[in-house]
Amino acid sequence: MKKILFVSTAVISFFAAYAAGEKVSAEFDRKSGIYQCGEKAEFTITVTGKDGKKLEKGDLLVTFSNGYGTKRQINHVFDLAKGNPVKVSGTMDTPDILRANFNYRVPGGKYGYLGVKNVVFSPEKILPGAACPADFNAFWQQAVSGYAKVPADVKVHRTFVHQSTGCNVTEFSVAAPKGRVYGFVSIPADKSKKYPVLVNIAAAGPGFNSAHIFEKDFIMLSLNVHDSLPAEVGNHYNKMCSEAFARTGYKGWGAYLYEGLEDRRTAYFFSPVIGLDRAIDYVCQLPQADPERVGYFGISQGGGLGLIMAGLNPRRFKAVVVTVPALCDHHGFAEKRACGWPGFARYLQQKYPAKVDECLYFDAVNFARNINTSSVRLIVGLEDLVCAPTSGIAAYNVIPSADKELFIMPGYGHVGTPKYGELRQWLKAKISE
């Protein structure tokens, strides 16, 4: 079952970014927002004032481009005195996002930005911007097996009982190549049964800024990438960012992510990937865990790392749910598409152009190529300006599993969606079978 689906939400999106309070709403002629290359996508655009009434003067500038902004099409200028709403159409001749950018000016004034609306063309043909390195699998197999010779050194930092579910909770850590990986595991109180396991890795930032989820009928494992106790991770994160910025001078999102990236063995994610893999193995081997019924869910960085964990050990997860995944299609620029978060290739092109392929060893796309047994559900938001929807689609398209579905969400950006909640319920049912 391989499907590309869309979820019908409100197809009108509002943006209020102009100083005078003007707003634009844009509706396209196909609810899915999905077109084939060469087809025309028609937009109906309405501009309103702060009183909610349609404007009868001023100019609306509509600029079409691809998702990366490198393929700009002809600007369209509409005099709202001649009509509001207005209709305009655009197309793409290559698989990509078509982005409609909206700007407005009062008569005699300067243009101010109102917002953006995206549709996608031939998503089933969007493929990664680079081939998988020939030694990719060998590199990671050697890294994992080599470090397996080092004791896991599991440390229990505290234990407590969750009152409403009765789950026994352990805050623990395991050794990683550089520091440790920390997490929480909650286990139902009845020790006579084996339980399915749910795994989640935190999104970017400090990570433990959202509460551990307790499930009375599941073992729940929450993990973070940072070498810090959860209670101290905020200060640790801020210090890590400031120190890495002082050393690199790089103003990208979280300078620590880029430090050492010129060598796959010193890159930030090298240690967490191995440590996360080890922590999941540890929990799946607990007496109450059923290693045949393990599922994963994650958002953004946690989504990308879910694909990485699933590809690193393709037999581990029975089912995987990821939404707006990061760390995908770092070389999207090669196809003149937007690259995935956090823009590793852009940094390497600026600082170490001869090393730009090093980030391919941390591209979730290349791990996704190995996901051949898990059931996979992947969500992208068409308005996502953080993790480009094309990057997640590229990852989906190389997953070989026979049971996979892609959900393209018109009108959604880099956020959780109701569909994500629905699929988490599907995940629990799937691993309970």
Short mmCIF file of C-alpha atoms in Angstrom, two decimals:
data_model
loop_
_atom_site.label_atom_id
_atom_site.label_comp_id
_atom_site.label_asym_id
_atom_site.label_seq_id
_atom_site.Cartn_x
_atom_site.Cartn_y
_atom_site.Cartn_z
CA MET A 1 0.00 0.00 0.00
CA LYS A 2 1.86 3.06 -1.28
CA LYS A 3 -0.23 6.20 -1.32
CA ILE A 4 0.15 9.96 -1.57
CA LEU A 5 -2.82 11.56 0.11
CA PHE A 6 -3.95 15.00 1.11
CA VAL A 7 -5.97 16.00 4.10
CA SER A 8 -8.69 18.51 3.36
CA THR A 9 -8.41 21.35 5.83
CA ALA A 10 -9.61 24.89 5.39
CA VAL A 11 -8.22 25.73 1.96
CA ILE A 12 -8.20 29.46 2.68
CA SER A 13 -5.20 30.78 4.58
CA PHE A 14 -4.99 34.25 6.11
CA PHE A 15 -1.83 36.27 6.60
CA ALA A 16 -1.60 39.58 8.49
CA ALA A 17 1.88 40.89 8.00
CA TYR A 18 1.33 44.34 6.54
CA ALA A 19 1.71 47.27 8.89
CA ALA A 20 -1.63 48.86 8.00
CA GLY A 21 -3.50 45.66 8.85
CA GLU A 22 -4.27 44.41 5.34
CA LYS A 23 -4.81 40.69 4.98
CA VAL A 24 -4.78 38.33 2.05
CA SER A 25 -6.66 35.09 1.61
CA ALA A 26 -5.77 32.70 -1.16
CA GLU A 27 -7.72 29.72 -2.37
CA PHE A 28 -6.58 27.34 -5.08
CA ASP A 29 -8.82 25.47 -7.47
CA ARG A 30 -7.86 22.00 -6.25
CA LYS A 31 -8.41 21.23 -2.59
CA SER A 32 -5.49 18.85 -2.44
CA GLY A 33 -3.00 21.46 -3.61
CA ILE A 34 -1.48 18.68 -5.77
CA TYR A 35 -0.94 19.11 -9.51
CA GLN A 36 1.04 17.43 -12.25
CA CYS A 37 3.84 19.23 -14.06
CA GLY A 38 2.44 21.33 -16.89
CA GLU A 39 -1.00 21.73 -15.32
CA LYS A 40 -2.10 25.18 -14.20
CA ALA A 41 -2.89 25.96 -10.60
CA GLU A 42 -5.39 28.79 -10.34
CA PHE A 43 -5.40 31.01 -7.27
CA THR A 44 -8.30 33.21 -6.21
CA ILE A 45 -6.89 36.01 -4.05
CA THR A 46 -8.80 38.44 -1.86
CA VAL A 47 -7.25 41.40 -0.04
CA THR A 48 -9.11 42.92 2.89
CA GLY A 49 -8.49 45.85 5.20
CA LYS A 50 -8.31 45.74 8.96
CA ASP A 51 -12.10 46.16 9.04
CA GLY A 52 -12.47 42.91 7.08
CA LYS A 53 -13.87 44.61 3.98
CA LYS A 54 -12.45 44.07 0.51
CA LEU A 55 -10.04 46.79 -0.52
CA GLU A 56 -11.00 48.90 -3.51
CA LYS A 57 -7.67 50.59 -4.13
CA GLY A 58 -3.97 49.77 -4.09
CA ASP A 59 -1.88 47.20 -5.92
CA LEU A 60 -1.45 43.48 -5.24
CA LEU A 61 1.86 41.98 -6.40
CA VAL A 62 1.86 38.20 -6.91
CA THR A 63 5.21 36.54 -7.55
CA PHE A 64 5.46 32.85 -8.35
CA SER A 65 8.63 30.94 -7.65
CA ASN A 66 9.72 27.43 -6.85
CA GLY A 67 10.17 26.43 -3.19
CA TYR A 68 13.81 27.53 -3.14
CA GLY A 69 13.06 30.89 -4.77
CA THR A 70 15.58 30.22 -7.54
CA LYS A 71 13.07 29.92 -10.36
CA ARG A 72 11.08 33.13 -10.33
CA GLN A 73 8.27 33.55 -12.82
CA ILE A 74 6.73 36.75 -14.15
CA ASN A 75 5.38 39.13 -11.51
CA HIS A 76 1.66 39.80 -11.69
CA VAL A 77 0.42 43.24 -10.56
CA PHE A 78 -3.29 43.78 -9.99
CA ASP A 79 -4.99 47.14 -9.49
CA LEU A 80 -7.59 46.38 -6.83
CA ALA A 81 -9.69 49.30 -8.07
CA LYS A 82 -10.46 47.12 -11.08
CA GLY A 83 -11.54 44.11 -9.08
CA ASN A 84 -11.06 42.20 -5.85
CA PRO A 85 -10.78 39.19 -5.63
CA VAL A 86 -8.41 38.50 -8.49
CA LYS A 87 -7.48 35.26 -10.24
CA VAL A 88 -4.03 34.23 -11.38
CA SER A 89 -2.50 30.91 -12.39
CA GLY A 90 0.97 29.41 -12.33
CA THR A 91 2.64 26.15 -13.19
CA MET A 92 5.87 24.18 -12.83
CA ASP A 93 7.65 22.10 -15.45
CA THR A 94 9.70 20.21 -12.85
CA PRO A 95 8.52 18.42 -9.69
CA ASP A 96 8.61 20.99 -6.88
CA ILE A 97 6.65 23.48 -4.83
CA LEU A 98 5.05 26.42 -6.59
CA ARG A 99 5.10 29.30 -4.15
CA ALA A 100 2.83 32.31 -4.54
CA ASN A 101 4.19 35.33 -2.66
CA PHE A 102 1.79 38.21 -1.96
CA ASN A 103 2.72 41.88 -1.47
CA TYR A 104 0.45 44.93 -1.27
CA ARG A 105 0.94 48.68 -1.54
CA VAL A 106 -1.38 51.60 -1.06
CA PRO A 107 -1.46 54.08 -3.96
CA GLY A 108 1.91 55.83 -4.06
CA GLY A 109 3.35 53.65 -1.29
CA LYS A 110 5.84 50.82 -0.99
CA TYR A 111 5.03 47.15 -1.14
CA GLY A 112 4.61 45.30 2.13
CA TYR A 113 4.67 41.54 2.52
CA LEU A 114 1.34 39.82 3.14
CA GLY A 115 2.12 36.11 2.99
CA VAL A 116 2.64 32.99 0.92
CA LYS A 117 0.61 30.08 -0.41
CA ASN A 118 2.08 26.86 -1.77
CA VAL A 119 0.96 24.03 -4.03
CA VAL A 120 3.02 21.05 -5.16
CA PHE A 121 3.63 19.59 -8.60
CA SER A 122 4.20 15.86 -9.27
CA PRO A 123 5.16 14.99 -5.68
CA GLU A 124 5.58 11.32 -6.60
CA LYS A 125 8.55 12.36 -8.80
CA ILE A 126 10.42 14.41 -6.18
CA LEU A 127 13.64 12.53 -5.47
CA PRO A 128 16.69 13.37 -3.33
CA GLY A 129 19.19 15.87 -4.67
CA ALA A 130 22.11 13.47 -4.24
CA ALA A 131 22.76 9.77 -4.51
CA CYS A 132 23.52 7.81 -1.35
CA PRO A 133 27.30 7.58 -0.70
CA ALA A 134 28.64 4.19 -1.73
CA ASP A 135 30.03 3.53 1.75
CA PHE A 136 27.04 4.91 3.67
CA ASN A 137 25.75 1.63 5.11
CA ALA A 138 29.24 0.30 5.77
CA PHE A 139 30.17 3.48 7.62
CA TRP A 140 27.21 3.28 9.99
CA GLN A 141 27.44 -0.48 10.47
CA GLN A 142 31.07 -0.11 11.48
CA ALA A 143 30.29 2.87 13.73
CA VAL A 144 27.51 1.00 15.59
CA SER A 145 29.30 -2.34 15.83
CA GLY A 146 32.56 -0.70 16.82
CA TYR A 147 30.99 1.25 19.65
CA ALA A 148 29.03 -1.83 20.77
CA LYS A 149 32.33 -3.04 22.23
CA VAL A 150 32.15 -0.18 24.73
CA PRO A 151 29.89 -0.95 27.73
CA ALA A 152 26.50 0.79 27.64
CA ASP A 153 27.13 2.00 31.19
CA VAL A 154 23.41 2.47 31.90
CA LYS A 155 22.90 4.93 34.74
CA VAL A 156 19.66 5.44 36.63
CA HIS A 157 19.34 9.05 37.76
CA ARG A 158 15.98 8.89 39.51
CA THR A 159 12.79 6.83 39.68
CA PHE A 160 9.22 7.73 40.55
CA VAL A 161 5.65 6.51 40.10
CA HIS A 162 3.25 8.40 37.85
CA GLN A 163 0.15 8.79 39.98
CA SER A 164 -2.65 8.80 37.38
CA THR A 165 -1.40 5.78 35.41
CA GLY A 166 0.59 3.94 38.07
CA CYS A 167 3.51 3.63 35.66
CA ASN A 168 6.99 3.18 37.07
CA VAL A 169 9.22 5.87 35.60
CA THR A 170 13.00 5.83 35.28
CA GLU A 171 15.20 8.70 34.21
CA PHE A 172 18.30 7.09 32.75
CA SER A 173 21.25 7.60 30.44
CA VAL A 174 23.58 5.48 28.33
CA ALA A 175 27.11 6.08 27.12
CA ALA A 176 27.60 7.57 23.65
CA PRO A 177 30.82 8.27 21.74
CA LYS A 178 30.88 11.83 23.04
CA GLY A 179 29.08 12.11 26.36
CA ARG A 180 25.74 10.43 27.07
CA VAL A 181 22.17 10.19 25.79
CA TYR A 182 19.39 10.82 28.33
CA GLY A 183 15.78 9.75 28.47
CA PHE A 184 12.72 8.69 30.41
CA VAL A 185 11.10 5.27 30.27
CA SER A 186 7.73 4.57 31.86
CA ILE A 187 6.55 0.99 32.39
CA PRO A 188 3.05 -0.14 33.43
CA ALA A 189 2.84 -1.46 36.97
CA ASP A 190 1.68 -5.00 36.10
CA LYS A 191 4.94 -6.93 35.77
CA SER A 192 3.23 -10.14 34.66
CA LYS A 193 2.69 -8.88 31.10
CA LYS A 194 4.78 -7.86 28.12
CA TYR A 195 3.94 -4.51 26.57
CA PRO A 196 4.40 -2.85 23.19
CA VAL A 197 6.97 -0.05 23.17
CA LEU A 198 6.45 3.52 21.94
CA VAL A 199 9.56 5.58 21.18
CA ASN A 200 9.81 9.35 20.74
CA ILE A 201 12.85 11.57 20.24
CA ALA A 202 12.54 15.27 21.04
CA ALA A 203 12.28 18.05 18.49
CA ALA A 204 15.09 20.58 18.17
CA GLY A 205 15.95 23.08 20.88
CA PRO A 206 16.49 22.08 24.50
CA GLY A 207 14.30 19.08 23.82
CA PHE A 208 12.72 18.24 27.14
CA ASN A 209 10.41 21.23 26.88
CA SER A 210 7.42 18.95 26.42
CA ALA A 211 6.19 16.49 28.99
CA HIS A 212 6.89 12.78 28.76
CA ILE A 213 3.73 11.00 27.61
CA PHE A 214 2.49 8.29 29.94
CA GLU A 215 0.62 5.33 28.51
CA LYS A 216 -0.94 2.81 30.89
CA ASP A 217 -0.84 -0.02 28.32
CA PHE A 218 2.53 0.76 26.69
CA ILE A 219 6.15 1.12 27.63
CA MET A 220 6.94 4.70 26.67
CA LEU A 221 10.49 5.87 25.88
CA SER A 222 11.30 9.57 25.46
CA LEU A 223 14.82 10.53 24.39
CA ASN A 224 16.84 13.68 23.78
CA VAL A 225 20.01 14.32 21.78
CA HIS A 226 21.83 16.53 24.28
CA ASP A 227 24.50 15.43 26.74
CA SER A 228 22.64 16.78 29.76
CA LEU A 229 20.33 15.75 32.55
CA PRO A 230 16.77 16.82 31.69
CA ALA A 231 16.61 19.19 34.67
CA GLU A 232 19.71 21.00 33.43
CA VAL A 233 19.20 20.85 29.68
CA GLY A 234 17.98 24.45 29.31
CA ASN A 235 21.17 25.97 30.69
CA HIS A 236 23.27 23.34 28.92
CA TYR A 237 21.62 24.16 25.61
CA ASN A 238 22.08 27.92 25.94
CA LYS A 239 25.74 27.48 26.87
CA MET A 240 26.31 25.07 24.00
CA CYS A 241 24.81 27.53 21.50
CA SER A 242 26.77 30.53 22.72
CA GLU A 243 30.09 28.69 22.92
CA ALA A 244 29.69 27.16 19.47
CA PHE A 245 28.82 30.56 18.02
CA ALA A 246 31.93 32.08 19.61
CA ARG A 247 34.08 29.40 18.01
CA THR A 248 32.45 29.27 14.57
CA GLY A 249 30.92 32.71 14.12
CA TYR A 250 28.13 30.98 12.22
CA LYS A 251 24.74 32.60 12.63
CA GLY A 252 22.70 29.60 11.59
CA TRP A 253 20.02 28.01 13.76
CA GLY A 254 21.95 26.65 16.77
CA ALA A 255 25.64 27.01 15.92
CA TYR A 256 26.49 23.76 17.74
CA LEU A 257 24.76 21.82 14.94
CA TYR A 258 27.41 22.86 12.42
CA GLU A 259 30.58 22.64 14.46
CA GLY A 260 32.70 19.71 13.28
CA LEU A 261 30.37 19.03 10.35
CA GLU A 262 33.28 18.94 7.91
CA ASP A 263 34.06 15.42 9.19
CA ARG A 264 31.25 12.89 9.68
CA ARG A 265 33.06 11.51 12.75
CA THR A 266 33.13 14.88 14.53
CA ALA A 267 29.71 16.13 13.39
CA TYR A 268 27.29 16.89 16.21
CA PHE A 269 24.78 14.16 15.37
CA PHE A 270 27.33 11.34 15.12
CA SER A 271 27.34 10.72 18.88
CA PRO A 272 23.57 11.06 19.47
CA VAL A 273 22.70 8.72 16.59
CA ILE A 274 24.75 5.94 18.15
CA GLY A 275 23.60 6.77 21.67
CA LEU A 276 19.91 6.88 20.69
CA ASP A 277 20.24 3.54 18.93
CA ARG A 278 21.81 2.08 22.06
CA ALA A 279 19.12 3.52 24.38
CA ILE A 280 16.33 2.06 22.25
CA ASP A 281 18.03 -1.33 22.27
CA TYR A 282 18.36 -1.18 26.05
CA VAL A 283 14.64 -0.51 26.59
CA CYS A 284 13.53 -3.09 24.02
CA GLN A 285 15.50 -5.73 25.95
CA LEU A 286 13.76 -5.01 29.25
CA PRO A 287 11.82 -8.03 30.60
CA GLN A 288 8.43 -6.35 30.15
CA ALA A 289 9.12 -5.11 26.60
CA ASP A 290 7.86 -6.96 23.55
CA PRO A 291 10.58 -6.34 20.94
CA GLU A 292 8.25 -7.47 18.15
CA ARG A 293 5.83 -4.62 18.87
CA VAL A 294 7.81 -1.39 18.80
CA GLY A 295 6.57 1.86 17.26
CA TYR A 296 7.96 5.34 16.75
CA PHE A 297 6.48 8.83 16.49
CA GLY A 298 8.23 12.20 16.18
CA ILE A 299 7.98 15.75 14.88
CA SER A 300 10.58 17.94 13.14
CA GLN A 301 14.04 16.89 14.41
CA GLY A 302 12.30 13.99 16.12
CA GLY A 303 10.72 13.10 12.78
CA GLY A 304 14.03 13.05 10.95
CA LEU A 305 15.70 11.07 13.72
CA GLY A 306 12.82 8.59 13.60
CA LEU A 307 13.63 7.89 9.94
CA ILE A 308 17.30 7.61 10.90
CA MET A 309 16.60 5.13 13.71
CA ALA A 310 14.27 3.09 11.48
CA GLY A 311 16.84 2.93 8.69
CA LEU A 312 19.76 2.23 10.99
CA ASN A 313 18.02 -0.91 12.25
CA PRO A 314 15.32 -1.78 9.67
CA ARG A 315 13.90 -4.65 11.73
CA ARG A 316 13.37 -2.58 14.88
CA PHE A 317 10.06 -0.76 14.37
CA LYS A 318 6.79 -2.34 13.39
CA ALA A 319 5.39 1.09 12.49
CA VAL A 320 6.65 4.66 12.22
CA VAL A 321 4.78 7.99 12.23
CA VAL A 322 6.70 11.19 11.49
CA THR A 323 5.49 14.69 10.77
CA VAL A 324 7.29 17.65 9.16
CA PRO A 325 10.58 15.72 9.40
CA ALA A 326 13.88 17.60 9.60
CA LEU A 327 17.30 16.38 8.45
CA CYS A 328 16.03 15.38 4.99
CA ASP A 329 17.44 16.05 1.50
CA HIS A 330 20.43 18.20 2.47
CA HIS A 331 21.44 18.33 -1.21
CA GLY A 332 18.06 19.52 -2.48
CA PHE A 333 19.96 22.54 -3.83
CA ALA A 334 21.34 20.30 -6.60
CA GLU A 335 17.80 20.17 -8.00
CA LYS A 336 17.30 23.89 -7.26
CA ARG A 337 14.96 22.92 -4.41
CA ALA A 338 14.96 24.03 -0.80
CA CYS A 339 17.20 21.88 1.41
CA GLY A 340 16.00 20.30 4.63
CA TRP A 341 16.59 21.76 8.09
CA PRO A 342 19.11 22.77 9.40
CA GLY A 343 20.80 23.71 6.12
CA PHE A 344 23.96 21.65 6.55
CA ALA A 345 24.95 21.90 2.88
CA ARG A 346 24.67 25.69 2.91
CA TYR A 347 27.09 25.88 5.84
CA LEU A 348 29.57 23.48 4.24
CA GLN A 349 29.41 25.28 0.90
CA GLN A 350 30.40 28.50 2.69
CA LYS A 351 33.07 27.13 5.02
CA TYR A 352 34.29 23.80 3.62
CA PRO A 353 33.12 23.47 0.00
CA ALA A 354 35.24 20.36 -0.60
CA LYS A 355 33.44 18.64 2.31
CA VAL A 356 29.85 19.32 1.30
CA ASP A 357 29.09 15.59 0.91
CA GLU A 358 29.89 14.88 4.57
CA CYS A 359 26.37 15.92 5.54
CA LEU A 360 24.94 13.10 3.41
CA TYR A 361 25.89 10.73 6.24
CA PHE A 362 23.31 12.54 8.40
CA ASP A 363 20.63 12.80 5.72
CA ALA A 364 17.48 10.97 6.81
CA VAL A 365 16.82 10.30 3.12
CA ASN A 366 19.72 7.85 3.02
CA PHE A 367 18.53 6.02 6.12
CA ALA A 368 14.99 5.96 4.70
CA ARG A 369 16.27 3.92 1.76
CA ASN A 370 16.68 1.01 4.21
CA ILE A 371 13.17 1.07 5.73
CA ASN A 372 11.80 -2.03 4.06
CA THR A 373 9.60 -3.73 6.68
CA SER A 374 8.06 -0.99 8.85
CA SER A 375 4.66 0.49 8.13
CA VAL A 376 5.34 4.21 7.59
CA ARG A 377 3.06 7.24 7.75
CA LEU A 378 4.68 10.59 6.90
CA ILE A 379 3.14 14.07 7.03
CA VAL A 380 4.35 17.29 5.40
CA GLY A 381 2.86 20.78 5.64
CA LEU A 382 2.66 22.61 2.31
CA GLU A 383 3.34 25.95 4.04
CA ASP A 384 6.33 24.66 6.04
CA LEU A 385 9.13 27.24 5.84
CA VAL A 386 11.38 25.39 8.32
CA CYS A 387 11.46 21.85 6.93
CA ALA A 388 10.66 22.23 3.25
CA PRO A 389 7.82 19.89 2.28
CA THR A 390 9.85 18.70 -0.72
CA SER A 391 12.55 17.42 1.63
CA GLY A 392 10.10 15.18 3.49
CA ILE A 393 8.52 14.07 0.21
CA ALA A 394 11.96 13.11 -1.14
CA ALA A 395 12.51 10.93 1.92
CA TYR A 396 9.10 9.29 1.53
CA ASN A 397 9.65 8.48 -2.13
CA VAL A 398 12.78 6.39 -1.47
CA ILE A 399 11.26 4.29 1.35
CA PRO A 400 10.98 0.74 -0.05
CA SER A 401 8.35 -0.47 2.43
CA ALA A 402 5.22 -1.81 0.77
CA ASP A 403 3.05 -0.24 3.49
CA LYS A 404 3.57 3.52 3.42
CA GLU A 405 1.39 6.60 3.08
CA LEU A 406 2.24 10.28 2.60
CA PHE A 407 -0.13 12.96 3.85
CA ILE A 408 0.26 16.39 2.23
CA MET A 409 -1.38 19.07 4.37
CA PRO A 410 -2.54 22.23 2.53
CA GLY A 411 -2.52 25.30 4.72
CA TYR A 412 -0.22 23.90 7.41
CA GLY A 413 3.31 25.01 8.22
CA HIS A 414 5.83 23.66 10.68
CA VAL A 415 3.32 22.56 13.27
CA GLY A 416 1.60 19.50 14.58
CA THR A 417 -1.72 18.74 12.90
CA PRO A 418 -4.89 16.86 13.79
CA LYS A 419 -3.74 14.20 11.35
CA TYR A 420 -0.62 13.64 13.48
CA GLY A 421 -2.84 12.95 16.48
CA GLU A 422 -4.96 10.53 14.44
CA LEU A 423 -1.90 8.67 13.20
CA ARG A 424 -0.50 8.34 16.70
CA GLN A 425 -3.70 6.52 17.60
CA TRP A 426 -3.26 4.38 14.49
CA LEU A 427 0.31 3.66 15.63
CA LYS A 428 -0.82 2.43 19.04
CA ALA A 429 -3.40 0.15 17.44
CA LYS A 430 -0.85 -1.14 14.92
CA ILE A 431 1.75 -2.18 17.47
CA SER A 432 -0.93 -3.67 19.71
CA GLU A 433 -1.84 -6.24 17.05
#
